[in-house]
Tab-separated table of N, CA and C in Angstrom:
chain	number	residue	atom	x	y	z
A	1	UNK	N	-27.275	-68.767	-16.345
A	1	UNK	CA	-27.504	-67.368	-16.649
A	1	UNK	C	-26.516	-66.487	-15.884
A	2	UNK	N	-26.436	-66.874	-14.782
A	2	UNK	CA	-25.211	-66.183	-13.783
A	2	UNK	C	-23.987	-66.415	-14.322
A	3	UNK	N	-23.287	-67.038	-14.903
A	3	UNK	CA	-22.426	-67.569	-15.785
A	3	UNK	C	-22.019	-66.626	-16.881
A	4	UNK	N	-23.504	-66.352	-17.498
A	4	UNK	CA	-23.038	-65.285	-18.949
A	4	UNK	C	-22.835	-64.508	-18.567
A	5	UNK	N	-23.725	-63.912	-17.571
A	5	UNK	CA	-23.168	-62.397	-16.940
A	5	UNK	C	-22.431	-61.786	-16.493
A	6	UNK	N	-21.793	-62.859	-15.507
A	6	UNK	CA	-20.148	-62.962	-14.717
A	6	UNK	C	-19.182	-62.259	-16.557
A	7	UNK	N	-19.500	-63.233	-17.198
A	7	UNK	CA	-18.363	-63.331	-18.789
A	7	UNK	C	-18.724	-62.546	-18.891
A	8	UNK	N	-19.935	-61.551	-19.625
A	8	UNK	CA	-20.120	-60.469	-20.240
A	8	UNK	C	-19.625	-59.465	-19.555
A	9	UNK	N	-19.696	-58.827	-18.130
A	9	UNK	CA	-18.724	-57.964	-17.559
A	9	UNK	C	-17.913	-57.895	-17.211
A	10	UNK	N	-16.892	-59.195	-17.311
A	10	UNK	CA	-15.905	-59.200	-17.162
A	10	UNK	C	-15.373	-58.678	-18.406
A	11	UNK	N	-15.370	-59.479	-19.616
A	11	UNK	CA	-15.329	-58.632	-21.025
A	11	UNK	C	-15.608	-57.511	-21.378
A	12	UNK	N	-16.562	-57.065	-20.812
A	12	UNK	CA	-16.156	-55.347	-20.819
A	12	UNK	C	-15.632	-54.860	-19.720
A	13	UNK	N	-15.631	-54.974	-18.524
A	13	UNK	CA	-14.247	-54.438	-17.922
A	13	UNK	C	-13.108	-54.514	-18.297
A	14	UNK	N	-12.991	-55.156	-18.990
A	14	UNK	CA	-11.396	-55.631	-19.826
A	14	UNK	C	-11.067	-54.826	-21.038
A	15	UNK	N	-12.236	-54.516	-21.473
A	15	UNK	CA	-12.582	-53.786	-23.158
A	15	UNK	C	-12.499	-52.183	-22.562
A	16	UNK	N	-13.341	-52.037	-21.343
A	16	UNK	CA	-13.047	-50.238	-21.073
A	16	UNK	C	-11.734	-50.087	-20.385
A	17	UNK	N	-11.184	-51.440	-19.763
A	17	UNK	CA	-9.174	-50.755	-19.228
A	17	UNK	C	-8.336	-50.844	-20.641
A	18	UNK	N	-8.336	-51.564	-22.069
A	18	UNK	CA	-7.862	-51.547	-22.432
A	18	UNK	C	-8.120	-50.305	-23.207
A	19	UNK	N	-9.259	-49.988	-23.564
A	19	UNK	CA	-9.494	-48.743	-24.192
A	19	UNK	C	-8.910	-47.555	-23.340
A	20	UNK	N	-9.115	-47.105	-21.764
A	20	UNK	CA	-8.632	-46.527	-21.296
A	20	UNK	C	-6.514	-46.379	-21.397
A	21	UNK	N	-6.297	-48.115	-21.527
A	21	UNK	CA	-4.484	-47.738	-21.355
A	21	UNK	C	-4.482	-47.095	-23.065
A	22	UNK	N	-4.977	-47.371	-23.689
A	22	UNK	CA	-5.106	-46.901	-25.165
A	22	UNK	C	-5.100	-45.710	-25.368
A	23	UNK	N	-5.739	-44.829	-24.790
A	23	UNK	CA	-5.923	-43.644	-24.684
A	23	UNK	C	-5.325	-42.302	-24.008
A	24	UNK	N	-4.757	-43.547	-22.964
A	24	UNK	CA	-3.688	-43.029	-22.028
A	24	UNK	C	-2.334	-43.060	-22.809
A	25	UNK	N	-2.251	-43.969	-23.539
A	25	UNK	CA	-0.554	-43.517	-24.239
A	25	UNK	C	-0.808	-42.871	-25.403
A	26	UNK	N	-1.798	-43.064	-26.348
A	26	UNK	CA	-2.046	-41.725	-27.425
A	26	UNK	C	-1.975	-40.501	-26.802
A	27	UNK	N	-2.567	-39.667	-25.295
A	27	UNK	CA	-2.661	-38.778	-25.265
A	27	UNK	C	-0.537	-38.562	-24.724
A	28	UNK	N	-0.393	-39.632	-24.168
A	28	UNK	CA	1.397	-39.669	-23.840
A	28	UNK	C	2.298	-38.740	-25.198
A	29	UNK	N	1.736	-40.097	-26.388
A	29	UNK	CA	2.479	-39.528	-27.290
A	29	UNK	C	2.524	-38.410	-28.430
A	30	UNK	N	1.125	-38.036	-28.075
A	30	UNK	CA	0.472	-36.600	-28.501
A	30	UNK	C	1.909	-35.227	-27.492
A	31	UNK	N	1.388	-35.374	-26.024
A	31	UNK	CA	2.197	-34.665	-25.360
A	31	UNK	C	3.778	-34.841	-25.832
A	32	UNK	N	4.633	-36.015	-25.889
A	32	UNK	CA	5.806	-35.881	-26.054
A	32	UNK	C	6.333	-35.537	-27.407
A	33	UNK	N	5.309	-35.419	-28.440
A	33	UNK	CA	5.758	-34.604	-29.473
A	33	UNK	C	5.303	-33.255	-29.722
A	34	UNK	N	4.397	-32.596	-29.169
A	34	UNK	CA	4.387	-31.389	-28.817
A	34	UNK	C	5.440	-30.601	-27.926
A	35	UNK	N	5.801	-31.182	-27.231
A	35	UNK	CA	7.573	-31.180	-26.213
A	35	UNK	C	8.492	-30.819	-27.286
A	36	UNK	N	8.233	-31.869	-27.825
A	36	UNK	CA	9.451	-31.969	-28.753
A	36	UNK	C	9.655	-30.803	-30.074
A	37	UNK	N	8.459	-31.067	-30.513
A	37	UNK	CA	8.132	-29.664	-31.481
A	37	UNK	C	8.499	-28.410	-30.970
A	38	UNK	N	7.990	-27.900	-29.473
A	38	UNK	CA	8.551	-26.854	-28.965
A	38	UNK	C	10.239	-27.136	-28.955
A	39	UNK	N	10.835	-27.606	-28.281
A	39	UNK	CA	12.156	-27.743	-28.370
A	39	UNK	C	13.124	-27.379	-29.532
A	40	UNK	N	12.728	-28.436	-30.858
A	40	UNK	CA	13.518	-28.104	-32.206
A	40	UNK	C	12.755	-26.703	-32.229
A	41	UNK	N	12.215	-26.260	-32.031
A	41	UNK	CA	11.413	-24.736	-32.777
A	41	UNK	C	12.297	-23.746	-31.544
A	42	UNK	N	12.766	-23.718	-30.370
A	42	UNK	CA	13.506	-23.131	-29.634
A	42	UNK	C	14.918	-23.270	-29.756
A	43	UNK	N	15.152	-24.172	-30.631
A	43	UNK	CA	16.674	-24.371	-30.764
A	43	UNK	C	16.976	-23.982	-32.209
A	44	UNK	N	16.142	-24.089	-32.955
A	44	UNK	CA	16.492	-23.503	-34.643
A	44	UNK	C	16.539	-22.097	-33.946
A	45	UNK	N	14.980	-21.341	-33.611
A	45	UNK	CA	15.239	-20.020	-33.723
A	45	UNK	C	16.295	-19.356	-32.362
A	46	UNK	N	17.086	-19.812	-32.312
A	46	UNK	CA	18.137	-19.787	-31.246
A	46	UNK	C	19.468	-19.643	-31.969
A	47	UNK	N	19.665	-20.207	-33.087
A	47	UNK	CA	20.735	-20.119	-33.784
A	47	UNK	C	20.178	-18.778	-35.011
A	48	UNK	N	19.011	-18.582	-35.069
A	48	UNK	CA	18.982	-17.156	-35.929
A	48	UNK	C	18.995	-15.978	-35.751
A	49	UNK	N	19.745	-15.716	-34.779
A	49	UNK	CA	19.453	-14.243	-34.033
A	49	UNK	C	19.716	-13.329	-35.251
A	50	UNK	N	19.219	-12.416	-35.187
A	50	UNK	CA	19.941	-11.023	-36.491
A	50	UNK	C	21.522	-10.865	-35.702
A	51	UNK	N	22.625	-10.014	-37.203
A	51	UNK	CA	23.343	-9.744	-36.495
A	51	UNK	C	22.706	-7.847	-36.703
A	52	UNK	N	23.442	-7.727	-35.892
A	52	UNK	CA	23.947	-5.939	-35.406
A	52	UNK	C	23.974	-5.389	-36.631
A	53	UNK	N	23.214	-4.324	-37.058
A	53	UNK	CA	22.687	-3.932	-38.088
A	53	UNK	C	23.247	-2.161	-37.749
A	54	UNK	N	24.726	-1.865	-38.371
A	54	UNK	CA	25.144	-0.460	-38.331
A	54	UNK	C	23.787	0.496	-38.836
A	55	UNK	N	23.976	1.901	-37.828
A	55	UNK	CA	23.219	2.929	-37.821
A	55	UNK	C	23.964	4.317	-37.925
A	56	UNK	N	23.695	5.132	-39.051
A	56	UNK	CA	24.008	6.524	-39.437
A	56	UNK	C	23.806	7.519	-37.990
A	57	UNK	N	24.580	7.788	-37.353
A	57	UNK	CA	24.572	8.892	-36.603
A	57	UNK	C	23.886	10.843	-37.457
A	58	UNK	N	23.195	11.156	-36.850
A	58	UNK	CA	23.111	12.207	-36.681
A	58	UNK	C	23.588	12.952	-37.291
A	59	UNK	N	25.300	13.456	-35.741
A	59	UNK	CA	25.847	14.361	-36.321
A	59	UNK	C	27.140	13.313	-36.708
A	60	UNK	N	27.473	13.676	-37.839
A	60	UNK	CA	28.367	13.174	-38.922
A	60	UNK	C	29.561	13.821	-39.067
A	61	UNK	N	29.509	15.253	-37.653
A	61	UNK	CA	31.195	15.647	-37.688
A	61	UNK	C	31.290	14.966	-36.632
A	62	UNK	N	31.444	13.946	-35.666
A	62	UNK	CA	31.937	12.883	-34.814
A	62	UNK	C	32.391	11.593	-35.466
A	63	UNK	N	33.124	11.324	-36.287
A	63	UNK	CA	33.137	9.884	-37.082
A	63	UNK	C	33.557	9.237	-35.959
A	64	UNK	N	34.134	9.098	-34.733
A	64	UNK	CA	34.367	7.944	-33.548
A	64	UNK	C	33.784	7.708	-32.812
A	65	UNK	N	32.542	8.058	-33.240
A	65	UNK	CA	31.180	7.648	-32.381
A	65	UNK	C	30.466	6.414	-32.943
A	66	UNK	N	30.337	5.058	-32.713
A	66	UNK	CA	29.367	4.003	-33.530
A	66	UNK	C	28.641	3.714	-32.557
A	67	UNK	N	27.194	3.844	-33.494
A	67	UNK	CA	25.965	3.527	-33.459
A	67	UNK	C	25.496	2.023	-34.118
A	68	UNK	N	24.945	1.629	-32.988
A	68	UNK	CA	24.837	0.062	-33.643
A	68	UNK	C	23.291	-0.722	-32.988
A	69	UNK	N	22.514	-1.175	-33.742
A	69	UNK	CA	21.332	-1.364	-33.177
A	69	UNK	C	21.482	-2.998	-33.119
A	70	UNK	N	21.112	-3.876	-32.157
A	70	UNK	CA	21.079	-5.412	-32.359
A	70	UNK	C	20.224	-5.869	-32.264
A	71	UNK	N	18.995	-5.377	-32.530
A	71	UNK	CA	17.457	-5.912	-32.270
A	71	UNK	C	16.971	-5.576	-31.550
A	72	UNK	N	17.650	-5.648	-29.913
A	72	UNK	CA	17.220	-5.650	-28.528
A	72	UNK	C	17.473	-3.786	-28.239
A	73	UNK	N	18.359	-3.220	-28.698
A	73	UNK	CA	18.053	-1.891	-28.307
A	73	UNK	C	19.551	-1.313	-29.397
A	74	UNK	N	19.563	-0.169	-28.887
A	74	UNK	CA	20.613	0.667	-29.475
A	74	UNK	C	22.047	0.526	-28.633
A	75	UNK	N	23.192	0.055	-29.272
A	75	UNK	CA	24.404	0.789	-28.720
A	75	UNK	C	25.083	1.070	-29.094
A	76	UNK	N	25.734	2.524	-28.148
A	76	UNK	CA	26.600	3.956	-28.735
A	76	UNK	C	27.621	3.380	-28.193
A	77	UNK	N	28.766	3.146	-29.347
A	77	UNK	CA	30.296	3.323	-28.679
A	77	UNK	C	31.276	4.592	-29.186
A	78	UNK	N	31.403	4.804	-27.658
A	78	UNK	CA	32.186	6.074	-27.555
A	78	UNK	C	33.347	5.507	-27.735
């Protein structure tokens, strides 16, 4: 009887580490493609910036004044 019992927990100690390393590299490879997903998604929208989108001044008797907006704010070249 001491015999089966020794086997039976040994077999499940063996059954809950393998389930545990099991679980431990699903959650691995869960994380390293979420990594990764962020990454390509930081590097596509990295190459799409807008370009510089000309802006109508005001006053319109200065024509050597450009107005130029790039997303991030306004700039006036004098």
């Amino acid at each position: 009887m001491q015999g089966i019992r020794t086997l039976i927990i040994a077999a499940s100690s063996i059954a809950i580490l393998a389930l545990a390393a099991v679980f431990t590299a699903s959650l691995t490879v869960a994380f390293v493609g979420v990594l990764a997903l962020i990454s390509i998604t930081r590097a596509v929208t990295a190459r799409l910036k807008p370009a510089p989108i000309p802006v109508k001044t005001r006053n319109q008797s200065q024509r050597d004044i450009r107005v130029w907006n790039d997303g991030k704010g306004t700039i006036i070249d004098l």
